Coordinates of C-alpha atoms in Angstrom, one line a residue:
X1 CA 158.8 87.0 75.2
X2 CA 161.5 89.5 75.4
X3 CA 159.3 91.0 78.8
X4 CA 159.5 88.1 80.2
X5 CA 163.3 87.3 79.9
X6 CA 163.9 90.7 81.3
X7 CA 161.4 89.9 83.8
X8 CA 163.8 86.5 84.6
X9 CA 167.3 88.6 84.4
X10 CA 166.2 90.5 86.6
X11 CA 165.2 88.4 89.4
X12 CA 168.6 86.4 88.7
X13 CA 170.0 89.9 89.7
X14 CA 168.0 90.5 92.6
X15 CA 168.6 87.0 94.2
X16 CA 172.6 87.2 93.6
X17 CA 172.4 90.7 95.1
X18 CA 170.4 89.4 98.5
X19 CA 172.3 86.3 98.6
X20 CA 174.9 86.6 100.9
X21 CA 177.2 84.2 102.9
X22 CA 176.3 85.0 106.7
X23 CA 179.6 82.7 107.6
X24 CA 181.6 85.5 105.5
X25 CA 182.8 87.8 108.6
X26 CA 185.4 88.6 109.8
X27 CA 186.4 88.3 113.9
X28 CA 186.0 91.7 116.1
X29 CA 189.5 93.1 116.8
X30 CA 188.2 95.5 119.9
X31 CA 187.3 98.5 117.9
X32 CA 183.8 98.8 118.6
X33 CA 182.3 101.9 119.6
X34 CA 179.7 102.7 122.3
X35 CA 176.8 105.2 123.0
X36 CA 178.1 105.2 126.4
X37 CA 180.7 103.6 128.7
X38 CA 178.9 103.2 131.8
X39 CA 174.9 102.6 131.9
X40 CA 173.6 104.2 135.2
X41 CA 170.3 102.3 136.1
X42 CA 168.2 105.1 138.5
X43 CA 167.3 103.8 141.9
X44 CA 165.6 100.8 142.6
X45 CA 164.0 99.5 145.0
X46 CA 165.6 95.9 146.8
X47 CA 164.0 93.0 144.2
X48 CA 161.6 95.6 142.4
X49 CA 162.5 95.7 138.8
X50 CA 164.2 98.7 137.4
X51 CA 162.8 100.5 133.9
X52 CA 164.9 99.2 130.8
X53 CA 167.5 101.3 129.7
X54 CA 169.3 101.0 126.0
X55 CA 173.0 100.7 124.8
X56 CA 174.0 100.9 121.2
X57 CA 177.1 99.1 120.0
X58 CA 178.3 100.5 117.0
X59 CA 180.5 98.8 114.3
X60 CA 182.2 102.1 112.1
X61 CA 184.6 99.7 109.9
X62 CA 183.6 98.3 106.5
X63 CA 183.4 94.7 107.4
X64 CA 181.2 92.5 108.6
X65 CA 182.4 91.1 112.0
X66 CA 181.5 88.4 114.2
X67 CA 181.5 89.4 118.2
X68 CA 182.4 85.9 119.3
X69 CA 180.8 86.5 122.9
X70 CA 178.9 89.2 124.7
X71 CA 178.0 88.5 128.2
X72 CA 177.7 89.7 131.5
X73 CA 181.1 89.4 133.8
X74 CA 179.5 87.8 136.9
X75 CA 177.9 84.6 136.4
X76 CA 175.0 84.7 138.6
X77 CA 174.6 88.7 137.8
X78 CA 171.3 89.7 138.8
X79 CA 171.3 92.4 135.1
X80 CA 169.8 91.0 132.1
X81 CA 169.9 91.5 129.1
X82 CA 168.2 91.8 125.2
X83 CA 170.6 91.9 121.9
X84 CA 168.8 92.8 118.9
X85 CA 165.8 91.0 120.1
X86 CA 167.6 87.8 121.5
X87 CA 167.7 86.9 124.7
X88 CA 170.4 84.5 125.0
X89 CA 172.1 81.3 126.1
X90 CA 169.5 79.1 127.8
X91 CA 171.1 78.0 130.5
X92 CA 168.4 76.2 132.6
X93 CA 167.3 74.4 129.6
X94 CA 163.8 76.5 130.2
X95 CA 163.4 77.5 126.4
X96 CA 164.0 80.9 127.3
X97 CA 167.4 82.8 126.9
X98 CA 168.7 83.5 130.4
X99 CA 170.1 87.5 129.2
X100 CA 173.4 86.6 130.2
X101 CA 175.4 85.1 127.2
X102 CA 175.1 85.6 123.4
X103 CA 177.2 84.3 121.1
X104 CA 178.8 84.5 117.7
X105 CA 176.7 88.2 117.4
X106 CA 176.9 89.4 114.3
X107 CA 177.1 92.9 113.7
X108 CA 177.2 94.3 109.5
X109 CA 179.5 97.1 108.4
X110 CA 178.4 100.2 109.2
X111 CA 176.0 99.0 111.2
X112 CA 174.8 99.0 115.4
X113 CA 172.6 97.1 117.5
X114 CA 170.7 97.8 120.5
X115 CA 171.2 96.4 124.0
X116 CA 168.4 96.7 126.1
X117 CA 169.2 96.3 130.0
X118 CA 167.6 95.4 133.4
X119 CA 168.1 94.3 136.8
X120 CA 166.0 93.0 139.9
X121 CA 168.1 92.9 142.8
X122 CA 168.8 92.9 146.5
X123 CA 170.0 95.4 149.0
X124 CA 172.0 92.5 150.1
X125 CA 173.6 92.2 146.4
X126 CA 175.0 95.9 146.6
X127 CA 178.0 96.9 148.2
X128 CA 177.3 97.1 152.1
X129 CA 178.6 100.9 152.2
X130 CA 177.4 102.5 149.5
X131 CA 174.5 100.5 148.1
X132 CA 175.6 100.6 144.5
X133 CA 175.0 96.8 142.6
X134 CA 177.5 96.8 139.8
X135 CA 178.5 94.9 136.9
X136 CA 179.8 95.3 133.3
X137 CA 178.6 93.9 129.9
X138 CA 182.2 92.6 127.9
X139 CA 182.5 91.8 124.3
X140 CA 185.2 89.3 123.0
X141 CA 187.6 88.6 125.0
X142 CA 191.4 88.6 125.6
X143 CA 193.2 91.2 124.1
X144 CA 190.3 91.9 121.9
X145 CA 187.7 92.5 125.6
X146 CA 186.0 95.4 125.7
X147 CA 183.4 96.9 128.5
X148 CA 180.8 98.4 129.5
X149 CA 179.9 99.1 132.7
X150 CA 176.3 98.8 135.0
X151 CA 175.6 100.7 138.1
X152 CA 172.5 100.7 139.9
X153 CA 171.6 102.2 143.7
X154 CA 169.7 99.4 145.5
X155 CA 167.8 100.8 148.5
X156 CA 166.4 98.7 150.8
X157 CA 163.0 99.2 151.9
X158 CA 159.7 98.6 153.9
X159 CA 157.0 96.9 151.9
X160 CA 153.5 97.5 152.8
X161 CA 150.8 95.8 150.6
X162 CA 147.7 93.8 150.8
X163 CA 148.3 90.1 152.1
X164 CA 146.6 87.5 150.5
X165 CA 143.7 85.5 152.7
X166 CA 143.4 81.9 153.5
X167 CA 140.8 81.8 150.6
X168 CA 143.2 82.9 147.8
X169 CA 141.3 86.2 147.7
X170 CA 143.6 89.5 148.7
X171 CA 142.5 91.9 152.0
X172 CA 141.0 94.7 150.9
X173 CA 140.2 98.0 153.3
X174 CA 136.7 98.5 154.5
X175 CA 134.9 102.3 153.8
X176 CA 131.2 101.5 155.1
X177 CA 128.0 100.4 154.0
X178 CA 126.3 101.8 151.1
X179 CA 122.1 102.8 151.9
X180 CA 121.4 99.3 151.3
X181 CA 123.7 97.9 153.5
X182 CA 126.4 96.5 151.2
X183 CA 130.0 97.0 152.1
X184 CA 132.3 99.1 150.4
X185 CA 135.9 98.2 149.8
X186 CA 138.8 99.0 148.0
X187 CA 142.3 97.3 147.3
X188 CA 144.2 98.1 150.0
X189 CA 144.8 97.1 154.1
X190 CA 144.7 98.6 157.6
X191 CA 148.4 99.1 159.2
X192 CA 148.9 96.9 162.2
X193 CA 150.9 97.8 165.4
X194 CA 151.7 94.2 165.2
X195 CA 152.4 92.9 162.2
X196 CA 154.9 89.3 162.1
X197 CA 157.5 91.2 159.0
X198 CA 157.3 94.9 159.6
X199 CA 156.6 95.3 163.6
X200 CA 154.8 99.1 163.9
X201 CA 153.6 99.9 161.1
X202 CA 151.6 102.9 162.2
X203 CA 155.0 104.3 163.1
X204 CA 157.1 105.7 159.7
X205 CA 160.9 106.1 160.6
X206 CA 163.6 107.4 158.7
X207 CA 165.7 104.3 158.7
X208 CA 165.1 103.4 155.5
X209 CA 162.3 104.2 152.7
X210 CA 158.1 102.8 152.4
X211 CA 156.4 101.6 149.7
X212 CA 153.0 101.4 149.3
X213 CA 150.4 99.2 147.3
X214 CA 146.9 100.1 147.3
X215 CA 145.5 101.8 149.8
X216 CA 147.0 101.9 153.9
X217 CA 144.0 102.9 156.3
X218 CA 145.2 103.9 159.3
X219 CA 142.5 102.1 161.5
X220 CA 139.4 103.6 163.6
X221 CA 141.4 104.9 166.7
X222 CA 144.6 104.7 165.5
X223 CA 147.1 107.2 164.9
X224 CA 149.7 106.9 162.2
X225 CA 153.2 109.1 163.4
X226 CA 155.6 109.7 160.4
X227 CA 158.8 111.0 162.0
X228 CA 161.2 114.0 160.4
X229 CA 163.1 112.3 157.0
X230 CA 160.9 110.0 156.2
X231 CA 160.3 108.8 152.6
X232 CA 157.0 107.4 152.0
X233 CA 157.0 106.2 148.1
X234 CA 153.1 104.8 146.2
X235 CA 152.9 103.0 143.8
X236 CA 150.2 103.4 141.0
X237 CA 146.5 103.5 142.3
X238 CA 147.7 103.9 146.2
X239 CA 147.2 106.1 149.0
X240 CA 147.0 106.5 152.4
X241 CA 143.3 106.7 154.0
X242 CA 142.8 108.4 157.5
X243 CA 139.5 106.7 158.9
X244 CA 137.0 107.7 160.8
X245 CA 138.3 108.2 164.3
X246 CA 141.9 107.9 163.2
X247 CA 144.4 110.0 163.2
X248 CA 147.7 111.5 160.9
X249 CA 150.5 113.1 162.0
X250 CA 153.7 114.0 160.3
X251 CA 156.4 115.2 162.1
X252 CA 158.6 116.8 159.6
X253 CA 161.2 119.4 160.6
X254 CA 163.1 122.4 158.6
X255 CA 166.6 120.9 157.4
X256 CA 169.7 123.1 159.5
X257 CA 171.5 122.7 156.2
X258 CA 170.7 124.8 153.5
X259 CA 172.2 123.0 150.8
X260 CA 170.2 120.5 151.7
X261 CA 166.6 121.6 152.6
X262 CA 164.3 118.1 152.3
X263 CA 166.9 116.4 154.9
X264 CA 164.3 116.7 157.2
X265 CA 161.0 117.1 155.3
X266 CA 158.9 113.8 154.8
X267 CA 158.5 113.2 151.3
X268 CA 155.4 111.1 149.6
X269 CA 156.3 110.9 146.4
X270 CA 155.4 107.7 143.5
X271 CA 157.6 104.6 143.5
X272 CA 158.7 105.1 139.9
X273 CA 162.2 107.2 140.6
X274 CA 163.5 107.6 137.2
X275 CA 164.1 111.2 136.3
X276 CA 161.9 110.8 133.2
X277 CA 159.1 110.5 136.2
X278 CA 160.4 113.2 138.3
X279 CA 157.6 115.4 137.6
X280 CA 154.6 113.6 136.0
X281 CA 151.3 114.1 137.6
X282 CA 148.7 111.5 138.7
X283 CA 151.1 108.8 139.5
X284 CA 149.3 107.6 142.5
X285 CA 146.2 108.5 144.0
X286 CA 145.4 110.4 147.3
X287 CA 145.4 110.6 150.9
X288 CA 141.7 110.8 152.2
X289 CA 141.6 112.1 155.5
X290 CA 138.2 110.9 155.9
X291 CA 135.4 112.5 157.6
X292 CA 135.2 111.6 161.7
X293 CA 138.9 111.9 161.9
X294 CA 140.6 114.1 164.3
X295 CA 143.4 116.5 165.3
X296 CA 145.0 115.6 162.0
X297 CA 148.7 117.5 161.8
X298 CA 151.0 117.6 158.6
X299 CA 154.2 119.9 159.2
X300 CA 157.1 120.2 156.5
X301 CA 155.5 117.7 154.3
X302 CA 156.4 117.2 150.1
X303 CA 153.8 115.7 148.6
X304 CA 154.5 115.3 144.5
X305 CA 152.6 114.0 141.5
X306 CA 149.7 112.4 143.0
X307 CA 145.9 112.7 141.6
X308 CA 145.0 114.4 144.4
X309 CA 147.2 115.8 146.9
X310 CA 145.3 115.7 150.2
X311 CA 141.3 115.1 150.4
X312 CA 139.8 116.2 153.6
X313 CA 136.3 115.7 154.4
X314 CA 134.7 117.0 157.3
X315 CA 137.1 116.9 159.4
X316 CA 140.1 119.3 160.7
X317 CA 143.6 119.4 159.8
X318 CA 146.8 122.2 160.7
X319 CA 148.9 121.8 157.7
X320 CA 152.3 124.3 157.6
X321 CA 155.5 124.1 156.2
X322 CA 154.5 122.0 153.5
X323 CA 154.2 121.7 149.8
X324 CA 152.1 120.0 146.9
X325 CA 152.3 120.1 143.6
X326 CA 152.3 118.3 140.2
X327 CA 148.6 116.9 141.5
X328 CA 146.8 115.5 138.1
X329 CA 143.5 116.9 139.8
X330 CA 143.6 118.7 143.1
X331 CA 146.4 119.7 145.2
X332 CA 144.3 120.1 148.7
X333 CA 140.4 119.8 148.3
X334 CA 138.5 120.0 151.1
X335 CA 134.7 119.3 151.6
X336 CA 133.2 121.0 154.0
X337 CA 136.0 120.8 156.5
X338 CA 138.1 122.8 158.8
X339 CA 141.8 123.5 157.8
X340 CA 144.2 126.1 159.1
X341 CA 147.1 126.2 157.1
X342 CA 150.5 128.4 157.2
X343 CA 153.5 128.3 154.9
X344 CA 151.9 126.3 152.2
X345 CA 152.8 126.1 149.1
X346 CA 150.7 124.8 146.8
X347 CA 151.5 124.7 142.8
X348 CA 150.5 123.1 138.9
X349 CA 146.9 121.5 139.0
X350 CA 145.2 120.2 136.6
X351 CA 141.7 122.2 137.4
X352 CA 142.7 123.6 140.7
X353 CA 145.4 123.8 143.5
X354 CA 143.0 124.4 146.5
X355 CA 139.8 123.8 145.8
X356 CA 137.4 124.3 149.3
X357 CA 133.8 122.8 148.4
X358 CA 130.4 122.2 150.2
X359 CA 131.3 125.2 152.9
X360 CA 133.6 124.7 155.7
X361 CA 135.7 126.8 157.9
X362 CA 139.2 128.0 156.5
X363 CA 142.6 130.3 157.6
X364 CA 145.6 130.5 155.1
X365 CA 148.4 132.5 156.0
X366 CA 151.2 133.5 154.2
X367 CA 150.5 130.7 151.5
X368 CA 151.9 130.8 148.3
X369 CA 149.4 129.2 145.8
X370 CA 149.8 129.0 142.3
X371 CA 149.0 127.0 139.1
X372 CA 151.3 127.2 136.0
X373 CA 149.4 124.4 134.8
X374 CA 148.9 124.6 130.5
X375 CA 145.5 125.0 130.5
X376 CA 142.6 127.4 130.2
X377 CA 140.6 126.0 132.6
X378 CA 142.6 125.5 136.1
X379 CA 142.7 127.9 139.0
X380 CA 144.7 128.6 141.7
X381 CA 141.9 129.1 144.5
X382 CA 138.0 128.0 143.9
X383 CA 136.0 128.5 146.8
X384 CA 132.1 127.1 146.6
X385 CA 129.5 126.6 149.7
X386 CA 127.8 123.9 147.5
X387 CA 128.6 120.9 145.0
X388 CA 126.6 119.1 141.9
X389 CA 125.8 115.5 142.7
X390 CA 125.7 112.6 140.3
X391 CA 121.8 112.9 140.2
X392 CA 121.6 116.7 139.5
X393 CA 120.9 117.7 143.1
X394 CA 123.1 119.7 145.4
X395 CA 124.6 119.2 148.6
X396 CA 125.4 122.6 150.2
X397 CA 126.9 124.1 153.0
X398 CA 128.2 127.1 154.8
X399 CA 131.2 128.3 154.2
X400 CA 131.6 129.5 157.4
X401 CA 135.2 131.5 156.6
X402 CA 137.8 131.1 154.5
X403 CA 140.4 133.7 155.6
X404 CA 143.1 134.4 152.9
X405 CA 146.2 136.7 155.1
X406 CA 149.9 137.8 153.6
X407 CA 149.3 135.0 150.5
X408 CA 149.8 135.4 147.2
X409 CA 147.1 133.7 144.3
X410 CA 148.8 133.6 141.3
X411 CA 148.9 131.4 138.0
X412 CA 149.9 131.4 134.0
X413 CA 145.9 132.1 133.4
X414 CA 143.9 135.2 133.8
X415 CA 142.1 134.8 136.0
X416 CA 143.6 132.9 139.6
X417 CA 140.5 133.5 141.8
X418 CA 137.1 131.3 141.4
X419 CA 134.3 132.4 143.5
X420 CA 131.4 130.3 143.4
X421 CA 128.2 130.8 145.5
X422 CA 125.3 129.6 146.1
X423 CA 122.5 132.0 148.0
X424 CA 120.6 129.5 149.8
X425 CA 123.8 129.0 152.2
X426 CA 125.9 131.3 154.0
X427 CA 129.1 132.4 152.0
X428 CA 132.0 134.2 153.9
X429 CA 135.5 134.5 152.9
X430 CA 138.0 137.2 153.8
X431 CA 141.2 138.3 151.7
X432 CA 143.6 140.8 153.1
X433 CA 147.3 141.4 151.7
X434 CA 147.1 139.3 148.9
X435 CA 148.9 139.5 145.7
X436 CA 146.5 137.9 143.3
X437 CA 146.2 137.3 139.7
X438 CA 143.0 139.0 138.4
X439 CA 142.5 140.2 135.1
X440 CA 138.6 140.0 134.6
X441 CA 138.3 142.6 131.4
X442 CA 136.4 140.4 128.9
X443 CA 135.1 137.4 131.4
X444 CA 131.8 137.2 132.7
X445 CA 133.2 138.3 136.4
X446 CA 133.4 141.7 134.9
X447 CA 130.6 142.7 136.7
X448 CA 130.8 140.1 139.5
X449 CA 130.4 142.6 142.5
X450 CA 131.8 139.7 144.6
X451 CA 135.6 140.6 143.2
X452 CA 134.8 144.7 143.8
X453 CA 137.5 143.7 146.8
X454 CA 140.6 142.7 144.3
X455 CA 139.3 145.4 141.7
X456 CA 139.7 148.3 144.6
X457 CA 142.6 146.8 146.3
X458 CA 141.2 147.0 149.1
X459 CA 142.9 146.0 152.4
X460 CA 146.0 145.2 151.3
X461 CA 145.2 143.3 148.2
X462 CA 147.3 144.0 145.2
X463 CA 146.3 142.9 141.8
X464 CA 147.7 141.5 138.8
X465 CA 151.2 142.4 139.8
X466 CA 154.4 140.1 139.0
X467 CA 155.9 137.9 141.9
X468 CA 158.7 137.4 139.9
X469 CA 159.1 133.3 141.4
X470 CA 162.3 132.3 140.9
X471 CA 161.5 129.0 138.8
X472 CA 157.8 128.3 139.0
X473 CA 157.6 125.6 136.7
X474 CA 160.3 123.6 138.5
X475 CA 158.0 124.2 141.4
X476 CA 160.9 126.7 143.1
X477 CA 158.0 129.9 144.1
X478 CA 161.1 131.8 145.9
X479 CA 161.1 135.9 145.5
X480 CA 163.7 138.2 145.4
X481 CA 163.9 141.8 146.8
X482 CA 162.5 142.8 143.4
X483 CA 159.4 141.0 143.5
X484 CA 155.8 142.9 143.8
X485 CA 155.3 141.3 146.7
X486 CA 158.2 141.7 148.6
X487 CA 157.1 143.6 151.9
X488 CA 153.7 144.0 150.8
X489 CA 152.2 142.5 153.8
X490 CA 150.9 142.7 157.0
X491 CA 152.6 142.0 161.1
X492 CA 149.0 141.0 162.3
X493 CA 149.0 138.3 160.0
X494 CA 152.6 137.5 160.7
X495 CA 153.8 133.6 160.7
X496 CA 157.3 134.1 162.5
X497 CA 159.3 132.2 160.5
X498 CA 159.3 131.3 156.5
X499 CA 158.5 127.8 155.0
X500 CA 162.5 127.1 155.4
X501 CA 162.9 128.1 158.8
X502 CA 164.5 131.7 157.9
X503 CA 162.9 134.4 159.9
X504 CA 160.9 137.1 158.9
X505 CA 162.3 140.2 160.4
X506 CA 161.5 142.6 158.1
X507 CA 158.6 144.9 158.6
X508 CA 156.2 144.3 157.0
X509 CA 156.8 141.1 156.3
X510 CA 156.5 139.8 152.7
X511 CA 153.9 137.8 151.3
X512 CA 153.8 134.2 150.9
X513 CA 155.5 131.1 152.3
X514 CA 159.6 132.7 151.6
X515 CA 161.1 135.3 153.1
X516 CA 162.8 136.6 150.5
X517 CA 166.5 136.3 149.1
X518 CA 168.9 137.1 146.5
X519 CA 168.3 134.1 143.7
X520 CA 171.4 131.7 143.2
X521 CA 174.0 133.1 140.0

């Protein structure tokens, strides 16, 4: 008996402990405190949602208060908003809190709560001369108001996306019929000259930035012309696909101010421009130059945190001035296909940041190539004349050439250099004045006689030695005076000018796509 009367004592307890009178708060006197004073909502693209960033309101005195009103200040405010989980006034009788107005928020001693923010708005909502959508989030009111403020940059842009058919159903691109005749698509369109919103689309200005969903074929004799600053953004799963017959070319140009080198590059980049995203891999897919396609031409191109950076198959491409990196997969692979390519820079892979399969015909001079990606597996270089299929068989190839001159192959792994041949098919490739990582003791390429070249340093080659990169893992492969590979290579193979423009006027020249310079203090 005596448990149980305990037992009822001290519920009695517990229940005048957790009753309390909600009602019993006192009004907010403008002395809360923020986790910041001014939210700064990264670029977004015009009526394209923007991620959902967090303010905490903070109440440090030893009452419970009642904030009679949070809001936003402009009444049709294209922000919205989430207090502790509420969303709100409902002002179009909807059921559903609008995000605009809360009221009589109560907030314990002690205590905070968590605003969650977002917009969707227009390039026509921002400020006409410097794109920037604002508003503020106040609490109370009168002499009591306080604020916080919103900014966001609204860029205007060029959609491109699959339009939906008279059926309901949504274009998709066409990529040929399978052995039994089927058709086989993808999510994506073809770009039209003629198209009744966007004019040309197989011509990319610099007036203001694209953005792709799915896949954009450039169609069978068709050339797509990207001019010098143009921004080219994908969303996830998208690409650009070259067909048969078609043709890219991107005419980006080196930047006359050095504060400012991308001015003039064209940039494809993913649509998600938060710096949280800045450099994630495998946000969007690829662009396939397809095989059939011709005189392809990619100058002073960025291409960042795609699955694969460029896929060329059988067919032929100049790339120079250009750089890839951040791919998931692949920066460039090629299959069996013909690429010369000067002033690359190619860097962080997940298995490899060139990767030439099935044979084909290659030159690379004064490329920088490297892979800092944290694994055990990826490579800078792999070069193969054949490839596995599905069903066990393989397809092979000659690899005609691939030509390696004034580059540097280097990596956070051992090893930097794959070699992979088949004997069935011709296997030719050609390294001279090359820095590469190579450190073979223990591997089974110890006794690879393929690698004698690297292990004698011969022709140029230097092994294993630092390039000292300036920041590699912020994908800045610059050298310095000091670096092992600073005039280390080679006039015949000279590209007259560096990546950047600069020229090379030392002699010999120094290897990779910078000419170098003294590192910023």
């Amino acid at each position: 008996m005596q448990k149980v009367t305990f037992l009822i004592f001290i519920g009695i307890l517990l229940a005048m402990s957790s009753c309390r009178d909600d009602f019993n708060t006192v009004p907010s006197n403008g002395n809360l405190s923020f986790s910041k004073d001014t939210i700064y909502l990264d670029t977004v693209f015009s009526n394209i949602g923007s991620s959902t960033y967090t303010l905490k309101v903070y109440n440090k005195s030893n009452k419970d208060i009642n904030i009679p009103k949070i809001q936003l200040a402009k009444a049709d405010s294209k922000y919205r908003l989430l207090v502790d989980g509420m969303t709100g006034a409902d002002a179009d009788n909807n059921g559903i809190g609008d995000g605009k107005i809360f009221n009589n928020v109560t907030l314990l001693a002690k205590d905070s709560l968590f605003i969650f923010v977002e917009t969707t708005a227009k390039s026509t909502d921002a400020n006409p001369s410097d794109f920037l959508y604002t508003d503020e989030i106040q609490f109370d009111s009168g002499t009591n108001l306080q604020k916080v403020n919103l900014v966001t940059l609204v860029q205007d842009a060029t959609f491109l996306y699959p339009k939906k058919l008279a059926d309901g159903s949504k274009e998709t691109l066409f990529l040929g019929l399978t052995e039994k005749n089927e058709e086989v698509r993808i999510n994506g369109f073809e770009l039209s000259e003629n198209d009744p919103v966007n004019g040309n689309e197989l011509h990319f200005t610099n007036e203001k930035p694209y953005v792709i969903y799915g896949y954009a074929g450039i169609p069978v004799g068709k050339t797509l012309v990207i001019d010098a600053g143009a921004r080219v953004h994908f969303h996830s799963e998208s690409g650009l696909i070259v067909q048969p017959e078609a043709t890219l070319n991107i005419n980006g140009s080196a930047s006359p101010n050095p504060l400012n080198p991308q001015e003039n590059e064209v940039i494809f980049e993913a649509d998600r421009l938060e710096p949280d995203f800045e450099d994630v891999p495998g946000q969007w897919g690829t662009i396939w130059i397809r095989e059939g396609s011709t005189n392809n031409q990619i100058n002073h191109l960025t291409l960042k945190n795609a699955t694969v950076g460029l896929l060329v198959e059988k067919s032929t491409l100049q790339i120079s001035n250009s750089q890839i990196y951040n791919t998931a997969n692949i920066g460039i692979l090629a299959r069996t296909a013909t690429i010369n390519g000067e002033n690359l820079v190619l860097n962080s892979a997940g298995q490899a940041s060139l990767a030439c399969s099935i044979g084909g015909t290659y030159t690379f001079k004064h490329s920088t190539i490297n892979n800092n990606w944290n694994s055990s597996k990826q490579v800078a270089v792999s070069l193969s004349n054949y490839e596995k299929n599905a069903d066990g068989s393989l397809s092979k190839s000659d690899l005609v050439q691939a030509n390696f001159y004034n580059c540097i192959i280097y990596g956070s792994n051992n090893v930097e250099l794959f070699l992979d041949k088949n004997a069935d098919v011709a296997f030719h490739s050609d390294f001279k004045y090359c820095l590469i990582k190579f450190n073979d003791s223990g591997t089974t390429l110890a006794t690879n006689t393929a690698y004698d070249f690297i292990r004698n340093q011969q022709d140029g080659n230097i092994k294993n030695e630092d390039p000292k990169f300036y920041k590699p893992n912020r994908n800045k492969l610059n050298i310095d005076p000091t670096s092992s590979a600073f005039q280390k290579g080679s006039s015949t193979y000279l590209v007259a000018t560096d990546i950047l423009g600069i020229s090379r006027s030392s002699n010999p020249p120094d290897l990779g796509a910078y000419q170098s310079a003294e590192f910023p203090k």
